[in-house]
Coordinates of C-alpha atoms in Angstrom, one line a residue:
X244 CA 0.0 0.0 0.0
X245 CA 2.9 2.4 0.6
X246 CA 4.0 2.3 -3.1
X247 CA 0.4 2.9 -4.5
X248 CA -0.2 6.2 -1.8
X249 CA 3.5 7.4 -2.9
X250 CA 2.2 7.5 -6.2
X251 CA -0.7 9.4 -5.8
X252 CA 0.5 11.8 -3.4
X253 CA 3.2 12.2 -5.8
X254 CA 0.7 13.3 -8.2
X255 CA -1.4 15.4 -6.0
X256 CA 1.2 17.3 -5.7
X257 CA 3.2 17.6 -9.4
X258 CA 1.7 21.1 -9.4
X259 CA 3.0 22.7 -6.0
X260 CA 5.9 24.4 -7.4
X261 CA 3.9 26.3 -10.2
X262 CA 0.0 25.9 -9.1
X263 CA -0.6 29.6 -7.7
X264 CA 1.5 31.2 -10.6
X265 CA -0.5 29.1 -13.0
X266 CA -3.8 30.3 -11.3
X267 CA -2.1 34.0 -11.5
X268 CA -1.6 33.6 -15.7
X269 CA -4.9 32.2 -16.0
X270 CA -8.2 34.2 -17.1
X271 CA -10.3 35.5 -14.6
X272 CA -13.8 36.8 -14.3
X273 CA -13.8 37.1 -10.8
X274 CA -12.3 40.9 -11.7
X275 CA -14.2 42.6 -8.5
X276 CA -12.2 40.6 -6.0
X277 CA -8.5 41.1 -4.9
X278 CA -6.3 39.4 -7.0
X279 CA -4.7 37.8 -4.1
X280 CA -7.8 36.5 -2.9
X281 CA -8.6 35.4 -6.4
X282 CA -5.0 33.3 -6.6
X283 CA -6.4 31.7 -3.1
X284 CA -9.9 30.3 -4.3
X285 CA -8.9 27.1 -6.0
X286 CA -7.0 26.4 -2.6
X287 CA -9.9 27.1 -0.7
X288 CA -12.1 24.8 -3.2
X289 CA -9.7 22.0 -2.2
X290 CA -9.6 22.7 1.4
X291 CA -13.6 22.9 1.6
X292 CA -13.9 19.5 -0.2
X293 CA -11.6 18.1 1.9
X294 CA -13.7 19.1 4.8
X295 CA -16.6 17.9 3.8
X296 CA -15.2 14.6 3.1
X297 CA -12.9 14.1 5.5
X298 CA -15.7 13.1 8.5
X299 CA -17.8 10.6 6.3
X300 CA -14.1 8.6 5.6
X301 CA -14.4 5.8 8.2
X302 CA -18.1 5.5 8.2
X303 CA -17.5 4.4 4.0
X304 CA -14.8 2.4 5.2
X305 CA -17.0 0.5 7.4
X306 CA -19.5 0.0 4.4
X307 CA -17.2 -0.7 1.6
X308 CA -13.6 -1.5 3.0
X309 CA -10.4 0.3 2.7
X310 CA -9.3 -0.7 -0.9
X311 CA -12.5 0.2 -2.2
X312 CA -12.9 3.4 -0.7
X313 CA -9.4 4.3 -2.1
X314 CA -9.9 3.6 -5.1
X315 CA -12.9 5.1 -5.7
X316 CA -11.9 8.1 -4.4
X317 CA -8.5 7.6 -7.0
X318 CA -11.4 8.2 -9.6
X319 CA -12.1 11.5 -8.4
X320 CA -8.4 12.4 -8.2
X321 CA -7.9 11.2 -11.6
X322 CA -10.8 13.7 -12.8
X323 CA -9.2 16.7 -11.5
X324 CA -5.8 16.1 -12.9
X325 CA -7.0 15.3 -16.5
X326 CA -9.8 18.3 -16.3
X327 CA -6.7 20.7 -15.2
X328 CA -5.4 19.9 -18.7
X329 CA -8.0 21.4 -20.1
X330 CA -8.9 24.1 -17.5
X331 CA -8.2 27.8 -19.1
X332 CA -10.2 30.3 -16.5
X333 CA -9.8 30.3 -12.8
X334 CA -13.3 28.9 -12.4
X335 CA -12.9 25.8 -13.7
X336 CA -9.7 25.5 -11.9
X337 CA -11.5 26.0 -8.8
X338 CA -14.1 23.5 -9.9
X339 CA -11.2 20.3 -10.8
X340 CA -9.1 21.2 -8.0
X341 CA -12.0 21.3 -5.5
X342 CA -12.7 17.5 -7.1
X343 CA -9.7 16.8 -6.2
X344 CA -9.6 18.1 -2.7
X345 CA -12.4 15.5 -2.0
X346 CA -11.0 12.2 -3.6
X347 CA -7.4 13.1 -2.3
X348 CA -8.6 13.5 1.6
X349 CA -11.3 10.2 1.4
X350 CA -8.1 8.2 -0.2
X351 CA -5.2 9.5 2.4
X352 CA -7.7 9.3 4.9
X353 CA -8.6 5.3 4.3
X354 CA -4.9 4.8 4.0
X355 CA -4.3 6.5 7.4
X356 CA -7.3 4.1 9.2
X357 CA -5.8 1.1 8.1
X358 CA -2.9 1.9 9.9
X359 CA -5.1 2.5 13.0
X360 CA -7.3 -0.2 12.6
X361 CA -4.9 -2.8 12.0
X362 CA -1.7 -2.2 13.6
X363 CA -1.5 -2.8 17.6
X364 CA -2.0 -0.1 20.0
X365 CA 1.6 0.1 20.8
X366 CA 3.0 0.3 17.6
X367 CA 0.3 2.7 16.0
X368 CA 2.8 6.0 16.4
X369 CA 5.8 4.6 14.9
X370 CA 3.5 3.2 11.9
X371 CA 2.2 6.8 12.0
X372 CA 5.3 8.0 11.4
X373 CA 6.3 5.1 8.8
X374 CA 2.9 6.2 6.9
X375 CA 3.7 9.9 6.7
X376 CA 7.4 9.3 6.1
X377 CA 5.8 7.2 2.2
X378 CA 3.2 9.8 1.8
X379 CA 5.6 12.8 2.3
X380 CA 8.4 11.1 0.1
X381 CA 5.4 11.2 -2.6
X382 CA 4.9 14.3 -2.5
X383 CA 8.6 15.4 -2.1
X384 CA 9.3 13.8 -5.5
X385 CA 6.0 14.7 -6.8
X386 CA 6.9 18.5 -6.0
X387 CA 10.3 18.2 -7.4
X388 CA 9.3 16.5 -10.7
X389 CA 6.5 18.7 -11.2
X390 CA 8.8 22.1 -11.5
X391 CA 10.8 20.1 -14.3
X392 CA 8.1 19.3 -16.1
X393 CA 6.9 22.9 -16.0
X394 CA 9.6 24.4 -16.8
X395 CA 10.9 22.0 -19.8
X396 CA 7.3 21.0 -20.9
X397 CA 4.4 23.2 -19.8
X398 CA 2.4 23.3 -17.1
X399 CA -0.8 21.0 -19.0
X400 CA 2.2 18.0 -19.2
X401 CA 2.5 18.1 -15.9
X402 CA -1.4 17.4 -15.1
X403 CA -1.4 14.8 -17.6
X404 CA 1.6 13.0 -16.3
X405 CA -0.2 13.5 -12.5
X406 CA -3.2 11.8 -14.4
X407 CA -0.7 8.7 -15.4
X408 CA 0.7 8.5 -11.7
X409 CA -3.1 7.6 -10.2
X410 CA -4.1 5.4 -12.7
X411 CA -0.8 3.8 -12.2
X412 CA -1.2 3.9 -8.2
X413 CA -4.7 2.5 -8.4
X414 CA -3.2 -0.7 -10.8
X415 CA -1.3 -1.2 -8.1
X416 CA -3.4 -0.7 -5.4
X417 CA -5.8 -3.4 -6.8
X418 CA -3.3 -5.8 -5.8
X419 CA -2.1 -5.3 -2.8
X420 CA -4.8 -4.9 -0.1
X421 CA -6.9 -7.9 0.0
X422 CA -10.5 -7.4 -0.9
X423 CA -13.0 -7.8 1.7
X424 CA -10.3 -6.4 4.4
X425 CA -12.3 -3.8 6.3
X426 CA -12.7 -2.7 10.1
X427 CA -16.0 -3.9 11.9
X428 CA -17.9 -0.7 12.8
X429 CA -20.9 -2.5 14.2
X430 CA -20.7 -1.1 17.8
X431 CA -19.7 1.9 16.7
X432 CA -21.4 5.4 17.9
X433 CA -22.5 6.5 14.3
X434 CA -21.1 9.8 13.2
X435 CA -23.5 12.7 14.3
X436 CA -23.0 16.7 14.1
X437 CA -23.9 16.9 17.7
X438 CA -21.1 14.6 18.5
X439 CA -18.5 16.6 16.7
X440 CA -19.2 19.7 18.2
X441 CA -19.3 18.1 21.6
X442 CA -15.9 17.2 21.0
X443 CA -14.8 20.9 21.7
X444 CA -16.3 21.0 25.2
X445 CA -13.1 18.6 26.2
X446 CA -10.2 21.0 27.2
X447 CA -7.5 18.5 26.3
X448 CA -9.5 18.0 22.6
X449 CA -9.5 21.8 22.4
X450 CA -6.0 22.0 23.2
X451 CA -5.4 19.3 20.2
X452 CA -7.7 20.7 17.8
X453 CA -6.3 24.0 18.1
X454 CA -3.7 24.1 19.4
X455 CA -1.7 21.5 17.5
X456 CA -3.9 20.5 14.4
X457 CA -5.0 23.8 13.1
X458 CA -2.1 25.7 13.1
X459 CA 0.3 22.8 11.7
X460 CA -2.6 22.3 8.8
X461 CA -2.5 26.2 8.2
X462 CA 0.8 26.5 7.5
X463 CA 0.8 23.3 5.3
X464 CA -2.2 24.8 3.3
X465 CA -1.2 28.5 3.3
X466 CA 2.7 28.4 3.5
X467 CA 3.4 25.8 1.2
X468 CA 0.6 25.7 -1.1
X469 CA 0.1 29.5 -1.5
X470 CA 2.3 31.5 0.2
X471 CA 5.3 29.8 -0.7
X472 CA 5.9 29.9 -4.4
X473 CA 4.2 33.0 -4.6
X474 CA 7.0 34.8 -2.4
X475 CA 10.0 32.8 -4.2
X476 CA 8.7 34.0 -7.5
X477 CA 8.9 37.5 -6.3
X478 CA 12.7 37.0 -5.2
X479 CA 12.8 35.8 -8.7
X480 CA 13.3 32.0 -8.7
X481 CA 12.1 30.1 -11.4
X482 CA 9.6 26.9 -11.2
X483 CA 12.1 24.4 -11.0
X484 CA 14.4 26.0 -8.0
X485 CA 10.5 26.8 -6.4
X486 CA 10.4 22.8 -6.5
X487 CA 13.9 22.1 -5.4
X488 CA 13.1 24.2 -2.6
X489 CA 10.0 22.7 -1.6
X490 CA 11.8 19.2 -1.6
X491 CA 13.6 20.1 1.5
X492 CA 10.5 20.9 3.3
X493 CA 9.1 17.5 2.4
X494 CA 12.7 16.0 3.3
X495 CA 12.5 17.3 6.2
X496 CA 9.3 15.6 6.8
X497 CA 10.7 12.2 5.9
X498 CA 13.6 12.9 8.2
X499 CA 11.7 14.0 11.4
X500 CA 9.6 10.4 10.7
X501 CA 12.1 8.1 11.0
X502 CA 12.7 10.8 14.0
X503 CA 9.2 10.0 15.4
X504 CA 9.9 6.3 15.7
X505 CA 13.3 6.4 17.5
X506 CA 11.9 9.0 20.1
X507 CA 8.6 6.8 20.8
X508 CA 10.9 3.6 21.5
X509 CA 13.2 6.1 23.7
X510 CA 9.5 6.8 25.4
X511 CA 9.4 10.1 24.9
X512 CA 6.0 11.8 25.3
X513 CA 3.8 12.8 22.1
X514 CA 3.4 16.5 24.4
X515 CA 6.9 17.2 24.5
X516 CA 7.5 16.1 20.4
X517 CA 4.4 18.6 19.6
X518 CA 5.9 21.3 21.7
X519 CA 9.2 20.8 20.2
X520 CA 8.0 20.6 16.8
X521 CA 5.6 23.8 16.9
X522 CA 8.7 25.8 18.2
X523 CA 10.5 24.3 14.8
X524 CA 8.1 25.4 12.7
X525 CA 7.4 29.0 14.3
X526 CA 10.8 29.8 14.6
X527 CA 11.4 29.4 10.6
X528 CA 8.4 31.5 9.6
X529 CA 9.0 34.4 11.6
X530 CA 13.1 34.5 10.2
X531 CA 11.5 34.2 6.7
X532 CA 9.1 37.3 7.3
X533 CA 11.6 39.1 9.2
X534 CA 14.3 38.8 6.6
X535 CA 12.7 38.2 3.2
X536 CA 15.4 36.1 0.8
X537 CA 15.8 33.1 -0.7
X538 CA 18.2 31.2 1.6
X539 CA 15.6 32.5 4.6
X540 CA 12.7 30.7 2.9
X541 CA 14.8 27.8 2.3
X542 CA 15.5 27.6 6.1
X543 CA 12.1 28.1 6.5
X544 CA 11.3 25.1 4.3
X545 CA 13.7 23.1 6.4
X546 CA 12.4 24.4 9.6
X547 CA 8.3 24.1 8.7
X548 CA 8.7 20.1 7.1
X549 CA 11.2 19.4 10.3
X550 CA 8.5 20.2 13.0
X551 CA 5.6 19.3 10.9
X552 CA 6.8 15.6 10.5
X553 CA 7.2 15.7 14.4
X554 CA 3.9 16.8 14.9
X555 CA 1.6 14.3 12.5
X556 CA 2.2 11.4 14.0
X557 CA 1.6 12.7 17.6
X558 CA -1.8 14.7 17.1
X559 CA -3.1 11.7 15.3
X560 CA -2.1 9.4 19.0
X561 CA -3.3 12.0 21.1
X562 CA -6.6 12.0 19.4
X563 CA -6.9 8.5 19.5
X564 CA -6.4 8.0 23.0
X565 CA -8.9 10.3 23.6
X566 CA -11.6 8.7 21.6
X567 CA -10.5 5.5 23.5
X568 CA -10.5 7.3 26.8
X569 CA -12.3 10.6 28.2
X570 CA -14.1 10.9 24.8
X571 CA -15.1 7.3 24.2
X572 CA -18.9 7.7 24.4
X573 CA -18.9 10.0 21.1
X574 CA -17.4 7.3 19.6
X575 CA -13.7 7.0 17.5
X576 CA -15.9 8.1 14.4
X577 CA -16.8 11.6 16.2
X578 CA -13.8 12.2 17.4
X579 CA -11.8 11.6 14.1
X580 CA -14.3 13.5 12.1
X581 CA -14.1 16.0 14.2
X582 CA -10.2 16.5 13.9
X583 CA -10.3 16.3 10.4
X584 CA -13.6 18.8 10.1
X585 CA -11.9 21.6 12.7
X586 CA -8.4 21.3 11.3
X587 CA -9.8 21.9 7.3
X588 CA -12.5 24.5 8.4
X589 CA -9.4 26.5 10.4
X590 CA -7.7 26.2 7.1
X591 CA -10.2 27.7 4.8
X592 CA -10.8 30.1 6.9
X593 CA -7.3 30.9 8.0
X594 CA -6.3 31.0 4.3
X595 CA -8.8 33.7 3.1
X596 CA -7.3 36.0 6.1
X597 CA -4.2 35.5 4.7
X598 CA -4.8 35.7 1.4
X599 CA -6.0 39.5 2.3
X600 CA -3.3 39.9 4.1
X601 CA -0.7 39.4 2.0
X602 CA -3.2 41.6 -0.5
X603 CA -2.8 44.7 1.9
X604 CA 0.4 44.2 3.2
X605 CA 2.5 42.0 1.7
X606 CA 3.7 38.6 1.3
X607 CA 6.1 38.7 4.3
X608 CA 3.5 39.7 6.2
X609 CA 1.2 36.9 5.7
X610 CA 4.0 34.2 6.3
X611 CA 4.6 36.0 9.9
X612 CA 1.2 35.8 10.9
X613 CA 0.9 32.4 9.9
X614 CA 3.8 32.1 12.4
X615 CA 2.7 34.1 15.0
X616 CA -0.4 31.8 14.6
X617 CA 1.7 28.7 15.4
X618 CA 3.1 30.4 18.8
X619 CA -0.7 31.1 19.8
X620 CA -1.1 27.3 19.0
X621 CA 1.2 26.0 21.0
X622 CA 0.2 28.5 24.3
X623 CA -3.5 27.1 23.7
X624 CA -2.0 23.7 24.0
X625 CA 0.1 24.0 26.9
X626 CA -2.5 25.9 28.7
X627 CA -5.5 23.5 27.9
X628 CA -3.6 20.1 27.6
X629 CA -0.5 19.9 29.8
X630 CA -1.9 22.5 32.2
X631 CA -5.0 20.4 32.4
X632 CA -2.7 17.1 32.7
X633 CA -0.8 19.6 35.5
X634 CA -4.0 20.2 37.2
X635 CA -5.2 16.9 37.3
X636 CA -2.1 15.2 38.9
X637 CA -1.9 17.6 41.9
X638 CA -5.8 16.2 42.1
X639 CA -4.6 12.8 42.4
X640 CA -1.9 13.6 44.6
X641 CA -4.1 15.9 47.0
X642 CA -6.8 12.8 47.6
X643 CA -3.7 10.5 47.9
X644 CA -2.5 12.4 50.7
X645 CA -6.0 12.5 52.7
X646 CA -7.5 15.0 54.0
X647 CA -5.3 17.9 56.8
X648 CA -5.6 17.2 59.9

């Protein structure tokens, strides 16, 4: 399975390097709206159709299995890259990439709950880590391949050769996940509205949501999909160095993986890897706003994929062991969906701010707010989740003393 989702990760992402420029050349109707904003929208598409598909992804798995949900959602992925070929206006590229959006996040989704469903409790950060360390080396060559391509070829060769890469993936994919392997969701608390939002009303879930998710999926979204190539084109770099420098981000991502797993055998504590890895990640924003060039936004590259390959596997656990503990009567399916619906809804929304930032004042700008963002993060975290964690061991401690006398 980790071949077929390198493949298709790879070609989700053929178009990072060049996708905002190519939105940029495109014609647009959408002449009464900022262009920045208008450069955003397709991003936005994808992000709200990866919302509203994230929740529903273990409630298909139930009904139709892991292999199938993939690769029917590898249909809708295949769509977007072969309409993208064709797309000339910025409406219809908000129309294929939103598509997209939704058959990438069901597909990454399944391919992330068969990890969980079938690996042993013990081992299920380490395989978190071994899961994001195949999807991020996808994208890492996807990203680097895609500004060749561009450059030598065209940008419309680049979204046929993505559309080659899924149909290749789901080939593969056919054959190596048994059919009629699936999770039984029988006893399962089915997947309700008021369950998500109940979610919140749990500090340490709050502190999670975000504190960790949120942020980390903003700058993901924002930074590297948007902000990113946008700012290295005004510095003057061409597609392909754009995708050479996005490769260390997702190196970095790789790297801080295989990181993941030797600091969870060493039994060091998913809190203390988030804190760590949000500090990363802030640190190389605010030094790229601060000091606009390209050697500071390939340090922030570095930086950004470093800490957000430390924090993946970790917010994923955390969640988990909430759905299996505190949170257990809402139900693993409520607690997932909610992750994945806060996290993308934080996104959209967080990008459109941005997106006027950078309008208004600048691109440097909008990168240090997304790291100023990040800090605020990883207070609400601390405060909410390891205060709370604080709070409740002086609890236990006070009632094992007894009362004064």
């Amino acid at each position: 399975m980790r071949l077929s989702l390198f493949l298709f990760a790879a070609a989700d992402e053929l178009a990072l390097s060049f996708f905002p420029i190519f939105t940029r050349a495109a014609e647009n109707p959408l002449t009464w709206l900022d262009p920045a904003i208008v450069i955003s929208l397709p991003i936005a598409g994808y992000l709200v159709a990866y919302m509203a598909a994230s929740p529903f992804s273990r409630t298909l798995i139930g009904r139709w299995g892991h292999k199938n949900l993939i690769l029917g959602a590898l249909i809708f992925v295949f769509l977007s890259n072969f309409g993208m070929f064709f797309a000339t206006n910025v409406l219809e590229i908000i129309f294929w990439r939103s598509l997209g959006g939704a058959g990438y996040a069901l597909a990454v989704l399944a391919c992330q709950d068969y990890v969980i469903d079938f690996e042993p409790k013990e081992q299920r950060t380490k395989s978190l880590g071994t899961f994001s360390a195949a999807l991020f080396g996808g994208i890492f060559s996807g990203t680097a391949l895609g500004g060749v391509i561009a450059d030598r070829f065209g940008t419309s060769t680049a979204f046929m050769f993505s559309a080659f890469l899924v149909l290749l993936s789901a080939a593969l994919l056919s054959r190596m996940i048994p059919k009629g392997l699936s999770v039984s969701t029988e006893e399962e608390i089915p997947l309700k509205l008021k369950s998500i939002i109940s979610t919140l009303k749990n500090p340490r879930f709050f502190a999670v949501c975000m504190g960790l998710a949120v942020p980390q999926s903003l700058m993901d979204q924002v930074f590297i999909s948007y902000l990113f190539s946008l700012q290295l084109d005004a510095l003057d770099a061409s597609a392909a160095d754009i995708g050479r420098m996005l490769m260390v981000y997702f190196l970095m991502i790789m790297l801080s993986g295989t990181l993941l797993g030797m600091l969870t055998k060493l039994k060091v504590g998913e809190s203390s890897i988030a804190v760590v890895g949000s500090l990363i990640t802030a640190a190389g924003l605010l030094a790229a706003a601060a000091l606009p060039a390209q050697w500071t936004m390939l340090l922030a590259a570095a930086s950004t994929g470093f800490g957000h390959g430390l924090l993946r596997g970790p917010q994923v656990e955390l969640t988990m062991k909430l759905a299996e503990g505190e949170l257990k009567h809402l139900g693993s399916n409520s607690v997932l969906g909610a992750l994945r619906l806060f996290e993308r809804g934080g996104s959209i929304l967080g990008l459109l701010i941005i997106a006027a930032i950078a309008g208004y004042w600048g691109l440097s700008a909008a990168i240090g707010a997304i790291g100023i963002l990040i800090i605020g993060g990883l207070a609400v975290f601390i405060l909410y989740y390891i205060g709370a964690n604080i709070v409740e061991l002086l609890n236990k401690r006070k009632m094992a003393s007894g009362p004064e006398t």
